[in-house]
JSON list of C-alpha atoms in Angstrom, two decimals:
[
{"chain": "A", "resi": 1, "resn": "MET", "atom": "CA", "xyz": [-3.34, -38.45, 92.37]},
{"chain": "A", "resi": 2, "resn": "LYS", "atom": "CA", "xyz": [-1.99, -40.00, 89.15]},
{"chain": "A", "resi": 3, "resn": "ARG", "atom": "CA", "xyz": [-3.96, -42.71, 87.47]},
{"chain": "A", "resi": 4, "resn": "TYR", "atom": "CA", "xyz": [-2.31, -45.38, 85.43]},
{"chain": "A", "resi": 5, "resn": "TYR", "atom": "CA", "xyz": [-4.17, -47.08, 82.63]},
{"chain": "A", "resi": 6, "resn": "PRO", "atom": "CA", "xyz": [-3.13, -50.52, 81.53]},
{"chain": "A", "resi": 7, "resn": "VAL", "atom": "CA", "xyz": [-2.00, -50.83, 77.93]},
{"chain": "A", "resi": 8, "resn": "THR", "atom": "CA", "xyz": [-3.73, -53.74, 76.32]},
{"chain": "A", "resi": 9, "resn": "ALA", "atom": "CA", "xyz": [-2.13, -56.11, 73.87]},
{"chain": "A", "resi": 10, "resn": "ALA", "atom": "CA", "xyz": [-4.65, -54.92, 71.27]},
{"chain": "A", "resi": 11, "resn": "ALA", "atom": "CA", "xyz": [-3.53, -51.29, 71.72]},
{"chain": "A", "resi": 12, "resn": "LEU", "atom": "CA", "xyz": [0.13, -52.28, 71.37]},
{"chain": "A", "resi": 13, "resn": "LEU", "atom": "CA", "xyz": [-0.64, -54.32, 68.27]},
{"chain": "A", "resi": 14, "resn": "PHE", "atom": "CA", "xyz": [-2.58, -51.40, 66.76]},
{"chain": "A", "resi": 15, "resn": "ALA", "atom": "CA", "xyz": [0.33, -49.00, 67.48]},
{"chain": "A", "resi": 16, "resn": "ALA", "atom": "CA", "xyz": [2.83, -51.43, 65.92]},
{"chain": "A", "resi": 17, "resn": "LEU", "atom": "CA", "xyz": [0.68, -51.82, 62.80]},
{"chain": "A", "resi": 18, "resn": "MET", "atom": "CA", "xyz": [0.35, -48.03, 62.45]},
{"chain": "A", "resi": 19, "resn": "LEU", "atom": "CA", "xyz": [4.13, -47.57, 62.75]},
{"chain": "A", "resi": 20, "resn": "ALA", "atom": "CA", "xyz": [4.69, -50.28, 60.15]},
{"chain": "A", "resi": 21, "resn": "ALA", "atom": "CA", "xyz": [2.22, -48.63, 57.77]},
{"chain": "A", "resi": 22, "resn": "ILE", "atom": "CA", "xyz": [3.93, -45.27, 58.21]},
{"chain": "A", "resi": 23, "resn": "SER", "atom": "CA", "xyz": [7.40, -46.72, 57.66]},
{"chain": "A", "resi": 24, "resn": "LEU", "atom": "CA", "xyz": [6.27, -48.56, 54.50]},
{"chain": "A", "resi": 25, "resn": "SER", "atom": "CA", "xyz": [5.03, -45.28, 53.04]},
{"chain": "A", "resi": 26, "resn": "GLN", "atom": "CA", "xyz": [8.27, -43.44, 53.81]},
{"chain": "A", "resi": 27, "resn": "PRO", "atom": "CA", "xyz": [10.30, -44.48, 50.72]},
{"chain": "A", "resi": 28, "resn": "LYS", "atom": "CA", "xyz": [7.75, -42.82, 48.43]},
{"chain": "A", "resi": 29, "resn": "VAL", "atom": "CA", "xyz": [7.77, -39.68, 50.58]},
{"chain": "A", "resi": 30, "resn": "ALA", "atom": "CA", "xyz": [11.57, -39.67, 50.74]},
{"chain": "A", "resi": 31, "resn": "GLN", "atom": "CA", "xyz": [11.79, -40.01, 46.98]},
{"chain": "A", "resi": 32, "resn": "ALA", "atom": "CA", "xyz": [9.60, -36.94, 46.59]},
{"chain": "A", "resi": 33, "resn": "ALA", "atom": "CA", "xyz": [11.31, -35.02, 49.39]},
{"chain": "A", "resi": 34, "resn": "GLY", "atom": "CA", "xyz": [12.60, -31.60, 48.46]},
{"chain": "A", "resi": 35, "resn": "TYR", "atom": "CA", "xyz": [16.23, -30.90, 47.74]},
{"chain": "A", "resi": 36, "resn": "GLU", "atom": "CA", "xyz": [16.99, -27.22, 47.34]},
{"chain": "A", "resi": 37, "resn": "ALA", "atom": "CA", "xyz": [18.86, -26.24, 44.17]},
{"chain": "A", "resi": 38, "resn": "ARG", "atom": "CA", "xyz": [20.20, -22.83, 43.17]},
{"chain": "A", "resi": 39, "resn": "LYS", "atom": "CA", "xyz": [17.43, -20.94, 41.41]},
{"chain": "A", "resi": 40, "resn": "CYS", "atom": "CA", "xyz": [18.23, -18.52, 38.59]},
{"chain": "A", "resi": 41, "resn": "GLY", "atom": "CA", "xyz": [18.12, -14.97, 39.95]},
{"chain": "A", "resi": 42, "resn": "GLY", "atom": "CA", "xyz": [18.60, -16.03, 43.56]},
{"chain": "A", "resi": 43, "resn": "GLY", "atom": "CA", "xyz": [16.84, -18.22, 46.03]},
{"chain": "A", "resi": 44, "resn": "SER", "atom": "CA", "xyz": [16.21, -21.90, 45.56]},
{"chain": "A", "resi": 45, "resn": "VAL", "atom": "CA", "xyz": [13.80, -24.32, 43.95]},
{"chain": "A", "resi": 46, "resn": "SER", "atom": "CA", "xyz": [12.77, -27.72, 45.28]},
{"chain": "A", "resi": 47, "resn": "LEU", "atom": "CA", "xyz": [13.72, -30.81, 43.26]},
{"chain": "A", "resi": 48, "resn": "ASN", "atom": "CA", "xyz": [13.17, -34.48, 43.99]},
{"chain": "A", "resi": 49, "resn": "ALA", "atom": "CA", "xyz": [16.20, -36.69, 44.70]},
{"chain": "A", "resi": 50, "resn": "ALA", "atom": "CA", "xyz": [16.66, -37.89, 41.10]},
{"chain": "A", "resi": 51, "resn": "GLU", "atom": "CA", "xyz": [16.26, -34.37, 39.69]},
{"chain": "A", "resi": 52, "resn": "TYR", "atom": "CA", "xyz": [18.73, -32.93, 42.18]},
{"chain": "A", "resi": 53, "resn": "ARG", "atom": "CA", "xyz": [21.35, -35.62, 41.50]},
{"chain": "A", "resi": 54, "resn": "THR", "atom": "CA", "xyz": [20.94, -35.10, 37.74]},
{"chain": "A", "resi": 55, "resn": "PHE", "atom": "CA", "xyz": [21.45, -31.36, 38.29]},
{"chain": "A", "resi": 56, "resn": "GLN", "atom": "CA", "xyz": [24.63, -32.05, 40.30]},
{"chain": "A", "resi": 57, "resn": "LEU", "atom": "CA", "xyz": [26.00, -34.37, 37.61]},
{"chain": "A", "resi": 58, "resn": "HIS", "atom": "CA", "xyz": [25.38, -31.81, 34.87]},
{"chain": "A", "resi": 59, "resn": "ASN", "atom": "CA", "xyz": [27.15, -29.07, 36.80]},
{"chain": "A", "resi": 60, "resn": "GLN", "atom": "CA", "xyz": [30.08, -31.32, 37.72]},
{"chain": "A", "resi": 61, "resn": "VAL", "atom": "CA", "xyz": [30.76, -32.27, 34.09]},
{"chain": "A", "resi": 62, "resn": "ARG", "atom": "CA", "xyz": [30.38, -28.63, 33.04]},
{"chain": "A", "resi": 63, "resn": "LYS", "atom": "CA", "xyz": [32.88, -27.56, 35.71]},
{"chain": "A", "resi": 64, "resn": "ASN", "atom": "CA", "xyz": [35.29, -30.30, 34.58]},
{"chain": "A", "resi": 65, "resn": "ASN", "atom": "CA", "xyz": [35.07, -28.83, 31.06]},
{"chain": "A", "resi": 66, "resn": "GLY", "atom": "CA", "xyz": [35.65, -25.20, 32.13]},
{"chain": "A", "resi": 67, "resn": "LEU", "atom": "CA", "xyz": [32.00, -24.15, 31.70]},
{"chain": "A", "resi": 68, "resn": "SER", "atom": "CA", "xyz": [29.80, -22.11, 34.01]},
{"chain": "A", "resi": 69, "resn": "LYS", "atom": "CA", "xyz": [27.31, -23.87, 36.26]},
{"chain": "A", "resi": 70, "resn": "LEU", "atom": "CA", "xyz": [23.67, -24.04, 35.29]},
{"chain": "A", "resi": 71, "resn": "CYS", "atom": "CA", "xyz": [21.00, -22.62, 37.57]},
{"chain": "A", "resi": 72, "resn": "VAL", "atom": "CA", "xyz": [17.48, -24.05, 37.85]},
{"chain": "A", "resi": 73, "resn": "HIS", "atom": "CA", "xyz": [14.58, -22.11, 36.35]},
{"chain": "A", "resi": 74, "resn": "PRO", "atom": "CA", "xyz": [11.17, -23.09, 37.80]},
{"chain": "A", "resi": 75, "resn": "ARG", "atom": "CA", "xyz": [9.38, -22.70, 34.44]},
{"chain": "A", "resi": 76, "resn": "LEU", "atom": "CA", "xyz": [11.84, -25.06, 32.75]},
{"chain": "A", "resi": 77, "resn": "VAL", "atom": "CA", "xyz": [11.27, -27.51, 35.63]},
{"chain": "A", "resi": 78, "resn": "LYS", "atom": "CA", "xyz": [7.52, -27.24, 35.02]},
{"chain": "A", "resi": 79, "resn": "ALA", "atom": "CA", "xyz": [7.96, -28.05, 31.31]},
{"chain": "A", "resi": 80, "resn": "ALA", "atom": "CA", "xyz": [10.39, -30.92, 31.99]},
{"chain": "A", "resi": 81, "resn": "ARG", "atom": "CA", "xyz": [8.29, -32.54, 34.72]},
{"chain": "A", "resi": 82, "resn": "GLY", "atom": "CA", "xyz": [5.17, -32.23, 32.62]},
{"chain": "A", "resi": 83, "resn": "HIS", "atom": "CA", "xyz": [6.78, -33.97, 29.66]},
{"chain": "A", "resi": 84, "resn": "SER", "atom": "CA", "xyz": [8.27, -36.77, 31.78]},
{"chain": "A", "resi": 85, "resn": "ARG", "atom": "CA", "xyz": [4.92, -37.31, 33.52]},
{"chain": "A", "resi": 86, "resn": "ASP", "atom": "CA", "xyz": [3.07, -37.36, 30.19]},
{"chain": "A", "resi": 87, "resn": "MET", "atom": "CA", "xyz": [5.46, -39.90, 28.66]},
{"chain": "A", "resi": 88, "resn": "ILE", "atom": "CA", "xyz": [5.14, -42.20, 31.71]},
{"chain": "A", "resi": 89, "resn": "ASP", "atom": "CA", "xyz": [1.36, -41.80, 31.99]},
{"chain": "A", "resi": 90, "resn": "ARG", "atom": "CA", "xyz": [0.64, -42.34, 28.30]},
{"chain": "A", "resi": 91, "resn": "GLY", "atom": "CA", "xyz": [3.44, -44.81, 27.52]},
{"chain": "A", "resi": 92, "resn": "TYR", "atom": "CA", "xyz": [5.38, -43.11, 24.75]},
{"chain": "A", "resi": 93, "resn": "PHE", "atom": "CA", "xyz": [8.93, -41.81, 24.25]},
{"chain": "A", "resi": 94, "resn": "SER", "atom": "CA", "xyz": [9.46, -38.78, 22.02]},
{"chain": "A", "resi": 95, "resn": "HIS", "atom": "CA", "xyz": [10.53, -35.15, 21.92]},
{"chain": "A", "resi": 96, "resn": "THR", "atom": "CA", "xyz": [7.12, -34.53, 20.34]},
{"chain": "A", "resi": 97, "resn": "THR", "atom": "CA", "xyz": [4.09, -34.64, 22.63]},
{"chain": "A", "resi": 98, "resn": "GLN", "atom": "CA", "xyz": [1.83, -37.49, 21.58]},
{"chain": "A", "resi": 99, "resn": "GLY", "atom": "CA", "xyz": [-1.51, -36.28, 20.30]},
{"chain": "A", "resi": 100, "resn": "THR", "atom": "CA", "xyz": [-0.77, -32.55, 20.21]},
{"chain": "A", "resi": 101, "resn": "GLY", "atom": "CA", "xyz": [2.44, -32.59, 18.20]},
{"chain": "A", "resi": 102, "resn": "GLN", "atom": "CA", "xyz": [4.05, -29.98, 20.49]},
{"chain": "A", "resi": 103, "resn": "ASN", "atom": "CA", "xyz": [7.82, -29.82, 20.36]},
{"chain": "A", "resi": 104, "resn": "ALA", "atom": "CA", "xyz": [10.11, -28.89, 23.28]},
{"chain": "A", "resi": 105, "resn": "GLY", "atom": "CA", "xyz": [10.13, -25.19, 22.35]},
{"chain": "A", "resi": 106, "resn": "GLN", "atom": "CA", "xyz": [6.34, -25.08, 22.35]},
{"chain": "A", "resi": 107, "resn": "ARG", "atom": "CA", "xyz": [6.12, -26.87, 25.72]},
{"chain": "A", "resi": 108, "resn": "ILE", "atom": "CA", "xyz": [8.74, -24.53, 27.21]},
{"chain": "A", "resi": 109, "resn": "THR", "atom": "CA", "xyz": [6.88, -21.48, 25.88]},
{"chain": "A", "resi": 110, "resn": "ALA", "atom": "CA", "xyz": [3.58, -22.84, 27.25]},
{"chain": "A", "resi": 111, "resn": "ALA", "atom": "CA", "xyz": [5.25, -23.13, 30.68]},
{"chain": "A", "resi": 112, "resn": "GLY", "atom": "CA", "xyz": [6.04, -19.39, 30.49]},
{"chain": "A", "resi": 113, "resn": "TYR", "atom": "CA", "xyz": [9.78, -19.50, 29.80]},
{"chain": "A", "resi": 114, "resn": "PRO", "atom": "CA", "xyz": [10.83, -16.74, 27.33]},
{"chain": "A", "resi": 115, "resn": "TRP", "atom": "CA", "xyz": [13.66, -18.57, 25.55]},
{"chain": "A", "resi": 116, "resn": "ARG", "atom": "CA", "xyz": [16.16, -17.23, 23.05]},
{"chain": "A", "resi": 117, "resn": "THR", "atom": "CA", "xyz": [17.55, -20.73, 22.55]},
{"chain": "A", "resi": 118, "resn": "TYR", "atom": "CA", "xyz": [16.69, -24.11, 24.06]},
{"chain": "A", "resi": 119, "resn": "GLY", "atom": "CA", "xyz": [17.63, -27.77, 24.02]},
{"chain": "A", "resi": 120, "resn": "GLU", "atom": "CA", "xyz": [16.14, -30.95, 25.39]},
{"chain": "A", "resi": 121, "resn": "ASN", "atom": "CA", "xyz": [17.46, -34.33, 26.50]},
{"chain": "A", "resi": 122, "resn": "ILE", "atom": "CA", "xyz": [15.08, -37.18, 27.26]},
{"chain": "A", "resi": 123, "resn": "GLY", "atom": "CA", "xyz": [15.71, -40.72, 28.41]},
{"chain": "A", "resi": 124, "resn": "TYR", "atom": "CA", "xyz": [14.68, -43.39, 30.85]},
{"chain": "A", "resi": 125, "resn": "ASN", "atom": "CA", "xyz": [16.92, -45.29, 33.19]},
{"chain": "A", "resi": 126, "resn": "SER", "atom": "CA", "xyz": [17.15, -46.65, 36.71]},
{"chain": "A", "resi": 127, "resn": "THR", "atom": "CA", "xyz": [19.45, -44.03, 38.25]},
{"chain": "A", "resi": 128, "resn": "PRO", "atom": "CA", "xyz": [20.57, -40.47, 37.55]},
{"chain": "A", "resi": 129, "resn": "GLU", "atom": "CA", "xyz": [24.16, -41.72, 37.18]},
{"chain": "A", "resi": 130, "resn": "ALA", "atom": "CA", "xyz": [23.20, -44.33, 34.57]},
{"chain": "A", "resi": 131, "resn": "MET", "atom": "CA", "xyz": [21.11, -41.78, 32.68]},
{"chain": "A", "resi": 132, "resn": "HIS", "atom": "CA", "xyz": [23.86, -39.16, 32.78]},
{"chain": "A", "resi": 133, "resn": "ASN", "atom": "CA", "xyz": [26.45, -41.68, 31.55]},
{"chain": "A", "resi": 134, "resn": "ALA", "atom": "CA", "xyz": [24.20, -42.67, 28.64]},
{"chain": "A", "resi": 135, "resn": "TRP", "atom": "CA", "xyz": [23.76, -39.00, 27.68]},
{"chain": "A", "resi": 136, "resn": "MET", "atom": "CA", "xyz": [27.49, -38.30, 27.92]},
{"chain": "A", "resi": 137, "resn": "ASN", "atom": "CA", "xyz": [28.10, -41.25, 25.56]},
{"chain": "A", "resi": 138, "resn": "SER", "atom": "CA", "xyz": [25.71, -39.79, 22.98]},
{"chain": "A", "resi": 139, "resn": "SER", "atom": "CA", "xyz": [27.10, -36.91, 20.92]},
{"chain": "A", "resi": 140, "resn": "GLY", "atom": "CA", "xyz": [23.83, -34.97, 20.63]},
{"chain": "A", "resi": 141, "resn": "HIS", "atom": "CA", "xyz": [22.96, -35.24, 24.32]},
{"chain": "A", "resi": 142, "resn": "ARG", "atom": "CA", "xyz": [26.54, -34.46, 25.33]},
{"chain": "A", "resi": 143, "resn": "THR", "atom": "CA", "xyz": [26.47, -31.35, 23.11]},
{"chain": "A", "resi": 144, "resn": "ASN", "atom": "CA", "xyz": [23.41, -30.05, 24.99]},
{"chain": "A", "resi": 145, "resn": "ILE", "atom": "CA", "xyz": [24.99, -30.69, 28.41]},
{"chain": "A", "resi": 146, "resn": "LEU", "atom": "CA", "xyz": [28.23, -28.95, 27.41]},
{"chain": "A", "resi": 147, "resn": "ASN", "atom": "CA", "xyz": [26.66, -26.11, 25.39]},
{"chain": "A", "resi": 148, "resn": "ARG", "atom": "CA", "xyz": [28.16, -22.88, 26.75]},
{"chain": "A", "resi": 149, "resn": "ASN", "atom": "CA", "xyz": [25.14, -20.89, 25.54]},
{"chain": "A", "resi": 150, "resn": "PHE", "atom": "CA", "xyz": [22.82, -22.67, 27.97]},
{"chain": "A", "resi": 151, "resn": "LYS", "atom": "CA", "xyz": [22.66, -20.97, 31.37]},
{"chain": "A", "resi": 152, "resn": "GLU", "atom": "CA", "xyz": [19.41, -22.30, 32.82]},
{"chain": "A", "resi": 153, "resn": "VAL", "atom": "CA", "xyz": [17.97, -25.77, 33.20]},
{"chain": "A", "resi": 154, "resn": "GLY", "atom": "CA", "xyz": [14.83, -27.57, 34.28]},
{"chain": "A", "resi": 155, "resn": "ILE", "atom": "CA", "xyz": [14.87, -31.24, 35.16]},
{"chain": "A", "resi": 156, "resn": "GLY", "atom": "CA", "xyz": [11.88, -33.55, 35.43]},
{"chain": "A", "resi": 157, "resn": "ALA", "atom": "CA", "xyz": [12.38, -37.07, 36.76]},
{"chain": "A", "resi": 158, "resn": "VAL", "atom": "CA", "xyz": [9.18, -39.11, 37.13]},
{"chain": "A", "resi": 159, "resn": "THR", "atom": "CA", "xyz": [9.11, -42.75, 38.18]},
{"chain": "A", "resi": 160, "resn": "GLY", "atom": "CA", "xyz": [6.33, -45.05, 37.07]},
{"chain": "A", "resi": 161, "resn": "GLN", "atom": "CA", "xyz": [5.28, -48.05, 35.02]},
{"chain": "A", "resi": 162, "resn": "TYR", "atom": "CA", "xyz": [6.34, -47.96, 31.37]},
{"chain": "A", "resi": 163, "resn": "PRO", "atom": "CA", "xyz": [5.30, -50.34, 28.56]},
{"chain": "A", "resi": 164, "resn": "SER", "atom": "CA", "xyz": [7.73, -53.13, 27.73]},
{"chain": "A", "resi": 165, "resn": "SER", "atom": "CA", "xyz": [8.43, -54.10, 24.13]},
{"chain": "A", "resi": 166, "resn": "ARG", "atom": "CA", "xyz": [7.68, -57.70, 25.22]},
{"chain": "A", "resi": 167, "resn": "GLY", "atom": "CA", "xyz": [4.28, -56.80, 26.66]},
{"chain": "A", "resi": 168, "resn": "GLY", "atom": "CA", "xyz": [3.46, -55.75, 30.19]},
{"chain": "A", "resi": 169, "resn": "THR", "atom": "CA", "xyz": [5.21, -52.91, 31.96]},
{"chain": "A", "resi": 170, "resn": "PHE", "atom": "CA", "xyz": [8.32, -52.24, 34.01]},
{"chain": "A", "resi": 171, "resn": "GLU", "atom": "CA", "xyz": [9.18, -49.55, 36.54]},
{"chain": "A", "resi": 172, "resn": "THR", "atom": "CA", "xyz": [11.59, -46.88, 35.37]},
{"chain": "A", "resi": 173, "resn": "THR", "atom": "CA", "xyz": [12.36, -43.20, 35.78]},
{"chain": "A", "resi": 174, "resn": "MET", "atom": "CA", "xyz": [11.64, -40.95, 32.81]},
{"chain": "A", "resi": 175, "resn": "TYR", "atom": "CA", "xyz": [14.01, -37.99, 32.57]},
{"chain": "A", "resi": 176, "resn": "THR", "atom": "CA", "xyz": [13.51, -34.75, 30.67]},
{"chain": "A", "resi": 177, "resn": "VAL", "atom": "CA", "xyz": [16.11, -32.00, 30.84]},
{"chain": "A", "resi": 178, "resn": "ASN", "atom": "CA", "xyz": [15.19, -28.66, 29.28]},
{"chain": "A", "resi": 179, "resn": "PHE", "atom": "CA", "xyz": [18.08, -26.26, 28.71]},
{"chain": "A", "resi": 180, "resn": "GLY", "atom": "CA", "xyz": [17.57, -22.60, 28.00]},
{"chain": "A", "resi": 181, "resn": "ALA", "atom": "CA", "xyz": [18.97, -19.14, 27.57]},
{"chain": "A", "resi": 182, "resn": "ARG", "atom": "CA", "xyz": [17.01, -15.91, 27.55]}
]
């Protein structure tokens, strides 16, 4: 014999509140969700949405200029994400790590990438497209993106609160792109 249990208004309200709480947390999860990018040497590496879109934009402009596509190297990703996170967390903007004086080559080496040559682009912007456009309109950044010697890349895109020149903070995404060749 089946038994039926009445659903109380309190139970329905609790279920609705739980669903609302879960749905409110979803944008943060979706932003961090993995997108699989072609890893150097085969396989794939997981990037967040902003990192993946930045990777696509770099490879599209390289293709349009007759250059080979970049592949993603996990150790370059580690160095790039670490630098972006550090700049957001400690509120600075520089190719040189605040406090330690490390340059991009030293950070890349510390991440375990055995480079022969490297380059780095940094910036902060609201979207990967806006960031990529700014880099393509800057001769030094554009040179890195279109450098035929670079074969591997790591992208770190970290969103957080960043100090405003007028006081206070604003939300932005800090981008670091580390290019390399072994």
